[in-house]
Short mmCIF file of C-alpha atoms in Angstrom, two decimals:
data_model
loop_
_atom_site.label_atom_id
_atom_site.label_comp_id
_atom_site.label_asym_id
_atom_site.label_seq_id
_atom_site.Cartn_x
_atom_site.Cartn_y
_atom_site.Cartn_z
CA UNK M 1 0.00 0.00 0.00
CA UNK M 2 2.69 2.55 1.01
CA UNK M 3 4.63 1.44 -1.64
CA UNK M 4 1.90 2.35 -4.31
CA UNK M 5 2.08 5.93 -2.77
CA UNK M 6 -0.78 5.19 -0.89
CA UNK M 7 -0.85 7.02 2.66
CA UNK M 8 -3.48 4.89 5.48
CA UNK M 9 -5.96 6.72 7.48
CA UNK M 10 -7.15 6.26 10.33
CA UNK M 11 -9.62 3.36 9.49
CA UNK M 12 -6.60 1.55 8.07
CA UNK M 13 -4.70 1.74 11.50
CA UNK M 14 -7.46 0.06 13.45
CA UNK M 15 -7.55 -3.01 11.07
CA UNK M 16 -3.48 -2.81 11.64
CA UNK M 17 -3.71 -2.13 15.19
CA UNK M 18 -5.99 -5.17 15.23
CA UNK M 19 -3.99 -7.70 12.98
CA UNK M 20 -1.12 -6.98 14.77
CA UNK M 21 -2.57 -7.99 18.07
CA UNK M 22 -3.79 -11.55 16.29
CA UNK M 23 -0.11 -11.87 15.51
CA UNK M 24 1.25 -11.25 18.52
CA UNK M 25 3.74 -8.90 16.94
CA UNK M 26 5.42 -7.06 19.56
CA UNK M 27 7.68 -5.03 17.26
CA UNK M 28 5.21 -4.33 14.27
CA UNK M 29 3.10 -3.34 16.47
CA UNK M 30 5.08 -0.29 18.41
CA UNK M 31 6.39 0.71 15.00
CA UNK M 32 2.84 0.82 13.94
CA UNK M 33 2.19 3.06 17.01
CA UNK M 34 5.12 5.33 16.11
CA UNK M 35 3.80 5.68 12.39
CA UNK M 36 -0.13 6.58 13.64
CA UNK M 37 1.21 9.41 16.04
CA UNK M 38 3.55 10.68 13.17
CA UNK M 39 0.32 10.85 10.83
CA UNK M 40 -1.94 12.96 13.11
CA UNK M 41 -4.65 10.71 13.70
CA UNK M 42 -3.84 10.85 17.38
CA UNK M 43 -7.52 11.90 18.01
CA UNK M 44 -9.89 9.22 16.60
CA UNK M 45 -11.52 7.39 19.20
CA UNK M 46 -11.92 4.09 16.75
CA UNK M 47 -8.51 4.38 16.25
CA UNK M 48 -6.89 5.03 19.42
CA UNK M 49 -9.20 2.26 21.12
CA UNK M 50 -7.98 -0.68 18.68
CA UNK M 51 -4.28 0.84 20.12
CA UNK M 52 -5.14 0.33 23.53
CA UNK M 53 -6.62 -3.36 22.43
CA UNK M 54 -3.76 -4.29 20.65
CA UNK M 55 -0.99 -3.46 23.72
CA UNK M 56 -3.42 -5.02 26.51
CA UNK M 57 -3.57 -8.38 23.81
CA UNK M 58 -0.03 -8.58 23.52
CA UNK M 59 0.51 -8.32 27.65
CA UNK M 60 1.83 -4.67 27.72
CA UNK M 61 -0.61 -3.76 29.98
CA UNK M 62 1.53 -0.21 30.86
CA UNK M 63 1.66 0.80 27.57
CA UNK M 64 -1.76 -0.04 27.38
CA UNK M 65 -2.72 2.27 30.49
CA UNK M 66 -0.82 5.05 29.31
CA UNK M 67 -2.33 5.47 25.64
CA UNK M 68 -6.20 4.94 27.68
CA UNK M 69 -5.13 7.45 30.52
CA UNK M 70 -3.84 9.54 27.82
CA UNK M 71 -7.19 9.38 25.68
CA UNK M 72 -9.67 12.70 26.30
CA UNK M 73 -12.32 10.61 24.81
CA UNK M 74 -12.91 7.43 25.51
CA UNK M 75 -16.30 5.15 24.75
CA UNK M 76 -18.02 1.82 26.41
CA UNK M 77 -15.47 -0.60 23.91
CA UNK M 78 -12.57 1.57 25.22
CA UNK M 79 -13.02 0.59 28.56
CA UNK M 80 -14.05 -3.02 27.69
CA UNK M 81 -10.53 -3.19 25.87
CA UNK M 82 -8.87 -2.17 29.28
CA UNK M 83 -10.51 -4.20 31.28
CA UNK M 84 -10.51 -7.70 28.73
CA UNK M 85 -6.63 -6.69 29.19
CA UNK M 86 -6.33 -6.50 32.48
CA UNK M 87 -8.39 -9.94 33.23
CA UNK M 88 -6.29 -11.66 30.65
CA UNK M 89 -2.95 -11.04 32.32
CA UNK M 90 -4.53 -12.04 36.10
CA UNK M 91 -4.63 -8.90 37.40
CA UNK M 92 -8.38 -8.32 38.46
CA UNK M 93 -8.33 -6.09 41.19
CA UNK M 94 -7.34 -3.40 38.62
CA UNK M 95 -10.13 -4.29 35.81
CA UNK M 96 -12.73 -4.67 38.98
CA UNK M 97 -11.06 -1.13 39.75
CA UNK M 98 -11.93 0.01 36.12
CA UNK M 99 -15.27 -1.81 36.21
CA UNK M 100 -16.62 0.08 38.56
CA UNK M 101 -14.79 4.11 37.23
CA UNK M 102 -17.09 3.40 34.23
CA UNK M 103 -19.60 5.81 33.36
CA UNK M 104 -21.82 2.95 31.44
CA UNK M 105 -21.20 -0.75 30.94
CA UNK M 106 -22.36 -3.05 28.08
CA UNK M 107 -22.92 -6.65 28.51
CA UNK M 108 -19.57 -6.99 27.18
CA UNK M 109 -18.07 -5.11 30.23
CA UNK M 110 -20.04 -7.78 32.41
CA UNK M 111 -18.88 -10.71 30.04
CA UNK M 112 -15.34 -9.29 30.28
CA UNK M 113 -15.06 -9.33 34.18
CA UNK M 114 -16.76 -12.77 34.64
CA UNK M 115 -14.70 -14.47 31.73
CA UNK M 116 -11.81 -12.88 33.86
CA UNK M 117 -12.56 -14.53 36.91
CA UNK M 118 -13.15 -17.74 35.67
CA UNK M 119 -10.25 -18.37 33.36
CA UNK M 120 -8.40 -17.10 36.60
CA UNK M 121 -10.02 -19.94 38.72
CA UNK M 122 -12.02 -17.66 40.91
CA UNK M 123 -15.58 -19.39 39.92
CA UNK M 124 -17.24 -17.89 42.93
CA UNK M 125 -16.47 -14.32 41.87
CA UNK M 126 -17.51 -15.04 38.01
CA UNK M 127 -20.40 -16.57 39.26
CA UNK M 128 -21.25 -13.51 41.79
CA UNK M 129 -20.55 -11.27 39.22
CA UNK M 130 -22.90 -12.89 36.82
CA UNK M 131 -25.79 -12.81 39.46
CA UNK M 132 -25.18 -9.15 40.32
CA UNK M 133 -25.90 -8.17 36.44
CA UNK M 134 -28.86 -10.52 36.37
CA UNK M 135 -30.14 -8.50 39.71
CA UNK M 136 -29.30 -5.00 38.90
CA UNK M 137 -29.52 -4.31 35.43
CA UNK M 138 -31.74 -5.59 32.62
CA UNK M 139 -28.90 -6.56 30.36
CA UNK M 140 -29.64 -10.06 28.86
CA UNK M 141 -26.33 -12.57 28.50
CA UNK M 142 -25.48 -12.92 25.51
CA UNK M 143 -23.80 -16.37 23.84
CA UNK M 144 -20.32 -15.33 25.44
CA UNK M 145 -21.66 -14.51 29.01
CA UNK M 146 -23.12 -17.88 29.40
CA UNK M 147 -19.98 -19.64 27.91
CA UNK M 148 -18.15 -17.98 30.57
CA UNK M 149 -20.14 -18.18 33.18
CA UNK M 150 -20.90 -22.19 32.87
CA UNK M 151 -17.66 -23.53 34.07
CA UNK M 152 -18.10 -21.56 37.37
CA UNK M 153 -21.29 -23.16 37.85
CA UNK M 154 -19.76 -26.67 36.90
CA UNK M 155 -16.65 -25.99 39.14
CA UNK M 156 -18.74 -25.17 42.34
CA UNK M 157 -21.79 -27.31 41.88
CA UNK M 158 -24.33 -24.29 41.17
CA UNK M 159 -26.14 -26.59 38.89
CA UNK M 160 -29.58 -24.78 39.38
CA UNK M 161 -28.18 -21.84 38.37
CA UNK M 162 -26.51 -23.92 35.42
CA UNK M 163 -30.09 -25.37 34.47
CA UNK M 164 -31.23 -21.97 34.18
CA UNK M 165 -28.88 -21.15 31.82
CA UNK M 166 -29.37 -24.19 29.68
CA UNK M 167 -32.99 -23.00 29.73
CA UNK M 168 -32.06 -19.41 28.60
CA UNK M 169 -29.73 -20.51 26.05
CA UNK M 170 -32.31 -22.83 24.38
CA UNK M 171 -35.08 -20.46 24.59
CA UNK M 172 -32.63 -17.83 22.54
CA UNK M 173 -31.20 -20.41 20.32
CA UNK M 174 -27.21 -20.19 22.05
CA UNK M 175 -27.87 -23.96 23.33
CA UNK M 176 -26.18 -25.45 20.12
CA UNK M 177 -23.56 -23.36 19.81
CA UNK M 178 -22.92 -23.44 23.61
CA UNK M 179 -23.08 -27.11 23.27
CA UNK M 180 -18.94 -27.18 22.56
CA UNK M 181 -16.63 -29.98 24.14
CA UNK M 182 -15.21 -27.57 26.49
CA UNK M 183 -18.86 -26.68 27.93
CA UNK M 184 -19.42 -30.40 27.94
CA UNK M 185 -16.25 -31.25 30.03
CA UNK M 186 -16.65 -28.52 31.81
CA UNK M 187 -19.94 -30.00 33.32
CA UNK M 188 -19.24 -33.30 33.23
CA UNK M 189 -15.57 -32.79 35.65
CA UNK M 190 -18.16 -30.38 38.05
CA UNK M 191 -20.83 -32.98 38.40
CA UNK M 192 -17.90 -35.35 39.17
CA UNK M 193 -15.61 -33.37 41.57
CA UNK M 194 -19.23 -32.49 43.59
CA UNK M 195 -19.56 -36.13 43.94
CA UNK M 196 -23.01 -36.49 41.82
CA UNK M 197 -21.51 -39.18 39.50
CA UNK M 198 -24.63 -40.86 37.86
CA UNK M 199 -25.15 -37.33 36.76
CA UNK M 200 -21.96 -36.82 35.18
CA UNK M 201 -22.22 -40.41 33.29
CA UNK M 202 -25.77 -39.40 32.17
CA UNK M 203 -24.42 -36.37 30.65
CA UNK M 204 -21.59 -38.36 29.28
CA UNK M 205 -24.10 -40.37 27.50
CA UNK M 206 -26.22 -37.40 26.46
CA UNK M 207 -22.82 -36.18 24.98
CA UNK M 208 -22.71 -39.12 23.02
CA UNK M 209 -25.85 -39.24 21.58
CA UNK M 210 -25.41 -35.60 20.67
CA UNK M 211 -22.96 -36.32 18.54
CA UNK M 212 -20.27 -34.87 20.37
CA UNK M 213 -16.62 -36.74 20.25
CA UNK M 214 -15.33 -36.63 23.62
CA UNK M 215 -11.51 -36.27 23.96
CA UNK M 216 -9.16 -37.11 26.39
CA UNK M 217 -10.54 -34.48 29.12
CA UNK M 218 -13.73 -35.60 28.77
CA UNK M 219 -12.64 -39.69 30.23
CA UNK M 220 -10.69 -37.74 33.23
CA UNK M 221 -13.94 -36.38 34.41
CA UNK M 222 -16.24 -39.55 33.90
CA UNK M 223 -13.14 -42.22 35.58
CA UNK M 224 -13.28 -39.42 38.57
CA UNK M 225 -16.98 -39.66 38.80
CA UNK M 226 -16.57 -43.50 38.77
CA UNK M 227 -14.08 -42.63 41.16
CA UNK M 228 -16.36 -40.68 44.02
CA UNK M 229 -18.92 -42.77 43.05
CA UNK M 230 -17.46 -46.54 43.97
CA UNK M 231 -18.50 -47.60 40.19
CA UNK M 232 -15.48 -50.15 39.53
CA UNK M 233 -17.38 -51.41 36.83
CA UNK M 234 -18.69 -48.94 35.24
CA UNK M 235 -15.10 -47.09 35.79
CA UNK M 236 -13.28 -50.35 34.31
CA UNK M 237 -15.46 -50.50 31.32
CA UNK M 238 -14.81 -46.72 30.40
CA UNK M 239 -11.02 -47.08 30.80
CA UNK M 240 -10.84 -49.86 28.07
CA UNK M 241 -13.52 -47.59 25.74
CA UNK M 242 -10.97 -45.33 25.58
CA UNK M 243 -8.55 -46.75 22.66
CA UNK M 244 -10.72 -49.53 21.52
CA UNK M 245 -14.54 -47.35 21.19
CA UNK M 246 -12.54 -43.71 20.34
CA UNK M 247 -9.07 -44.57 19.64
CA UNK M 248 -8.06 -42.04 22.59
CA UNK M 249 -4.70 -43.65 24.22
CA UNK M 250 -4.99 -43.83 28.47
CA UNK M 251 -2.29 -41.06 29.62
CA UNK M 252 -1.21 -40.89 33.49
CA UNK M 253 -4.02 -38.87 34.30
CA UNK M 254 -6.46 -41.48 33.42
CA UNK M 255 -3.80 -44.73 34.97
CA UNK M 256 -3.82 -41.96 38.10
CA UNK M 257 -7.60 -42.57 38.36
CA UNK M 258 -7.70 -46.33 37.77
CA UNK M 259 -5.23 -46.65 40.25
CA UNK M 260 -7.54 -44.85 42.64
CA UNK M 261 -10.78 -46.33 42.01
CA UNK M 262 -9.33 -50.15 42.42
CA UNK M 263 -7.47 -48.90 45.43
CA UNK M 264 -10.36 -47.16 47.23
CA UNK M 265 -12.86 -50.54 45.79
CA UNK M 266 -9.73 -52.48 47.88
CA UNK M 267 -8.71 -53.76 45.03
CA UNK M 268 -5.07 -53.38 46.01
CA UNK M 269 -3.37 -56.02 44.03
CA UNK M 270 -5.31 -55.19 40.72
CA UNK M 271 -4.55 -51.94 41.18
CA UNK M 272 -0.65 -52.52 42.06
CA UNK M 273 -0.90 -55.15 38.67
CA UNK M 274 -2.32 -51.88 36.62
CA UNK M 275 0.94 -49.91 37.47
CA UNK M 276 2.91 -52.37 36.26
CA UNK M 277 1.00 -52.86 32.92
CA UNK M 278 1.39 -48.69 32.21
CA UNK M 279 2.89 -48.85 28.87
CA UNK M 280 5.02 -45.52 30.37
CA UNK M 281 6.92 -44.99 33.36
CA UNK M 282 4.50 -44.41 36.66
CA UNK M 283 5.17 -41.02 37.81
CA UNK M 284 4.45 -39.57 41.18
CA UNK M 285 0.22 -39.67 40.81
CA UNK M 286 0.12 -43.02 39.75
CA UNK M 287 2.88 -45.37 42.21
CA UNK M 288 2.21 -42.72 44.87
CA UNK M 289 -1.32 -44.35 45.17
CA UNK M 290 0.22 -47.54 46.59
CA UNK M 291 3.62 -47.27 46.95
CA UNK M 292 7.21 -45.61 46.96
CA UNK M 293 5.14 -42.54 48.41
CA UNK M 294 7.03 -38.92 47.80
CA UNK M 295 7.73 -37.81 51.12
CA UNK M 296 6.86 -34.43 50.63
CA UNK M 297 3.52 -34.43 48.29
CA UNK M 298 0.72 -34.52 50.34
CA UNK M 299 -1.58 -35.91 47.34
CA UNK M 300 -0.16 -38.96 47.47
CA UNK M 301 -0.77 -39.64 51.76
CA UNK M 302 -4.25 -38.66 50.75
CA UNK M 303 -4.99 -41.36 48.11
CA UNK M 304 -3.59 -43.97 50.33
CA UNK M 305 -5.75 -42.96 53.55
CA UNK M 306 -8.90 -42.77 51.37
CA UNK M 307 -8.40 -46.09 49.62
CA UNK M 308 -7.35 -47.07 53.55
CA UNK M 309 -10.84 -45.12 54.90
CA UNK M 310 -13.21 -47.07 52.05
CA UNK M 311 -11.74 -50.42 53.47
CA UNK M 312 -12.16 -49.60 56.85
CA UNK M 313 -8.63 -49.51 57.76
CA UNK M 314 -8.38 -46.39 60.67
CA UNK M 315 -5.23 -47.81 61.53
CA UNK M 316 -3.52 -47.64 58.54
CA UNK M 317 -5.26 -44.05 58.10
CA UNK M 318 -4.13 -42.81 61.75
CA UNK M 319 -0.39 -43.96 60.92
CA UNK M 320 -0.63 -41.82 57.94
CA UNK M 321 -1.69 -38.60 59.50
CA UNK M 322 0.96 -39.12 62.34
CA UNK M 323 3.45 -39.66 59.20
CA UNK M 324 2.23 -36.31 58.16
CA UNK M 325 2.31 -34.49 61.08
CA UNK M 326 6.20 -35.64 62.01
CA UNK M 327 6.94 -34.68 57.96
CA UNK M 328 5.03 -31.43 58.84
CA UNK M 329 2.94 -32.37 55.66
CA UNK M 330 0.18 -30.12 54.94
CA UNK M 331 -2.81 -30.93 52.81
CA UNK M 332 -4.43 -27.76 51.15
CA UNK M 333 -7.19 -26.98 53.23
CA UNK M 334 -10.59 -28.41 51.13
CA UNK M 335 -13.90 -27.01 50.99
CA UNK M 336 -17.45 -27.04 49.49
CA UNK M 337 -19.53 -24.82 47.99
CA UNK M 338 -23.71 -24.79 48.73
CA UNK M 339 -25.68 -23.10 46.54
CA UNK M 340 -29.28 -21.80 48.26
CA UNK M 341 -30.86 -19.35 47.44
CA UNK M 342 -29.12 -18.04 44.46
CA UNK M 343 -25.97 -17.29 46.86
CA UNK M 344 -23.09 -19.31 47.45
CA UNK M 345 -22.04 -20.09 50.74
CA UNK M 346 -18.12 -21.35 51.19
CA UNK M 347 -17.12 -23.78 53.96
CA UNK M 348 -13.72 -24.18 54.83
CA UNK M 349 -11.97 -27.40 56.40
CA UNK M 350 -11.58 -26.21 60.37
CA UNK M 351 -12.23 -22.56 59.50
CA UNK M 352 -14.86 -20.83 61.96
CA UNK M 353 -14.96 -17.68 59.95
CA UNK M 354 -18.61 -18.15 58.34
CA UNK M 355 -21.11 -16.66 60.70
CA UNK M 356 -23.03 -19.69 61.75
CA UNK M 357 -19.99 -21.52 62.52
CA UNK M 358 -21.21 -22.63 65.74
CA UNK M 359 -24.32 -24.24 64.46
CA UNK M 360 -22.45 -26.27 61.72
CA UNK M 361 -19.89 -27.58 64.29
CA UNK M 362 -22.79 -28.58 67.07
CA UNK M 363 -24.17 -30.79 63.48
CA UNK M 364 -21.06 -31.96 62.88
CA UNK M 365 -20.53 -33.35 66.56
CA UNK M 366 -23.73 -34.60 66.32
CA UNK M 367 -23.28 -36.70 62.96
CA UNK M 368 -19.90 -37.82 64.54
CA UNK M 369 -21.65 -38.99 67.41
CA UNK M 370 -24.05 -41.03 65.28
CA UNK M 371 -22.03 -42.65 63.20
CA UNK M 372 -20.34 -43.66 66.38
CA UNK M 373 -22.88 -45.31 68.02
CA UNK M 374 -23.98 -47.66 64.62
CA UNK M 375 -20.03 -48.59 64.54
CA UNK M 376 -19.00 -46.10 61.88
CA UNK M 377 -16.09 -44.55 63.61
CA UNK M 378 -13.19 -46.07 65.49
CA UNK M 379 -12.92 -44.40 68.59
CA UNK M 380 -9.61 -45.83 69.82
CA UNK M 381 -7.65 -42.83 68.47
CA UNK M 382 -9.22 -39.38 67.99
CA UNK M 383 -6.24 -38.97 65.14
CA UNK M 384 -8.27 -41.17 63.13
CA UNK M 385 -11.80 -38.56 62.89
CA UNK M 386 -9.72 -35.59 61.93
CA UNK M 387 -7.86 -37.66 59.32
CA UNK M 388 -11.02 -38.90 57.56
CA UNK M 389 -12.70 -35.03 58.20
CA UNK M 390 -9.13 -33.82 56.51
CA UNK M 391 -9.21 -36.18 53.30
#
């Protein structure tokens, strides 16, 4: 173009300023910059916005903030830009910071902050934040909100709220669209890790008879809800599926969860005969399940007491947590999510912090007590209750 003595405007920048940000072109992209000051278009708005775009895409967030700080104008896909930019890097505390300076917000602003927290793990904000613009504005989700905002709801269990959705998305014909593998792993590993497992093979099926291949993800998520579930079976059957029904090859992961479900069924010896029939070398996940344990990942003490908790062996789980204790091993501390209401609550393991505390600990005490009295719980060693409360 140049070379045919053809000068660009500043509707030709934008399109550059955007190509260059597909590209990832670092250098292009601040020569580009260079040439679009030197040709006066410094004040389009179009323009100047597709700068700021660009720089947040590529990661330079602070040459991002300068050109918007810089900007006497700026409108709603401006501040979008900023924010989408900010989320993208991790940093959310300064796009929730932008979030709220803005003057107006679009449904993309919305989309932008709860994509943000969920690609950054934080499903309970992205969720939040998706229920705040249901409750305060009249801004209808589009396609992209609801892709964004289903993995939250798979990650903490909020499946009424993830119903919903499926309802809304039908009703405004997203649901096929939305209908992706990643939405379908998505719900299939949160049904799973939440521990409702015939749910999670259901959908499995339903995925199937959609016509939707699954992949490699997808078999981590059902073997896990064969896992929580007790479904050796069911779990065994899946496992040889794999390579013979979809031609998908078993990695650790799914050997990891094999290993697991055998062990917690008591299988012990089926489950030591798996490891040796890995066609690769057991790592950590998988021989850490039985055997050769690494003393310093916790994971690994964890598998062992749960498959010794299924098979009612509170010794063997009361030597572990003593082995942990002298190690000064430290499990990350678990917890749950309930949904009621349309708000999530968040319990922590031992934590006292949520303002009924005292109520759910008399329960607790109570159920303990129970379970006692019908032979549940080994009261020899009080080790052995906060192990099993623990894993």
């Amino acid at each position: 173009m140049c070379l045919q003595g053809c000068s660009p405007n500043e509707h030709s920048f934008t399109f550059l300023f955007s190509a260059c940000a597909s590209l990832s072109s670092h250098q292009q992209g601040r020569m580009l910059h260079t040439h679009f000051v030197k040709s006066g278009f410094g004040c389009d708005v179009f323009a100047l916005t597709a700068l700021v775009d660009m720089y947040a895409k590529l990661g330079l967030l602070s040459l991002a903030r300068k050109q918007f700080d810089e900007m006497t104008v700026r409108d709603v896909p401006t501040w979008n830009s900023m924010i989408a930019g900010y989320a993208r890097c991790g940093d959310l505390e300064g796009a929730l910071e932008l979030f709220r300076l803005m003057p107006a917000r679009n449904v993309t602003s919305w989309t932008a902050m709860i994509s943000g927290y969920a690609q950054n793990g934080q499903y309970a904000k992205a969720l939040s934040m998706f229920l705040m613009m249901e409750e305060e504005t009249e801004m209808r989700p589009n396609e992209v909100t609801l892709a964004s905002v289903l993995p939250a709801c798979a990650n903490l269990g909020a499946l009424e709220v993830g119903e919903r959705i499926e309802v809304y998305a039908r009703g405004n014909g997203y649901f096929k669209n939305l209908r992706n593998l990643c939405s379908w792993n998505s719900m299939i590993m949160g049904l799973a890790v939440h521990g409702r497992c015939d749910e999670a093979i259901e959908l499995f099926y339903k995925m199937l008879r959609e016509g939707a291949a699954p992949d490699d993800v997808t078999f981590v998520g059902v073997l896990l809800a064969c896992t929580h579930g007790g479904m050796v079976v069911e779990g065994q059957h899946f496992f040889e599926s794999m390579e013979r029904d979809f031609s998908i090859a078993p990695k650790l992961e799914h050997y990891g969860c094999m290993v697991d479900l055998l062990g917690r069924a008591g299988e012990l010896r089926e489950a030591h005969d798996l490891i040796l029939r890995m066609p690769m070398e057991p790592d950590s996940v998988a021989a850490g399940a039985l055997f050769e344990l690494e003393p310093s990942n916790p994971g690994n003490y964890v598998i062992l007491s749960n498959i010794y908790a299924t098979a009612g062996r509170w010794d063997g789980v009361a030597r572990l947590r003593k082995l942990m204790k002298g190690g000064k091993i430290t499990k990350a501390a678990g917890y749950s999510f309930i949904e009621e209401g349309g708000h999530i609550h968040k319990f922590i393991v031992e934590d006292r912090s949520h303002s009924r505390s005292d109520e759910i600990y008399a329960l607790l005490d109570e159920v303990s007590m129970k379970m006692k009295l019908h032979g549940n719980v080994n009261d020899s060693d009080s080790e052995i209750e906060t192990a099993c409360l623990m894993v």
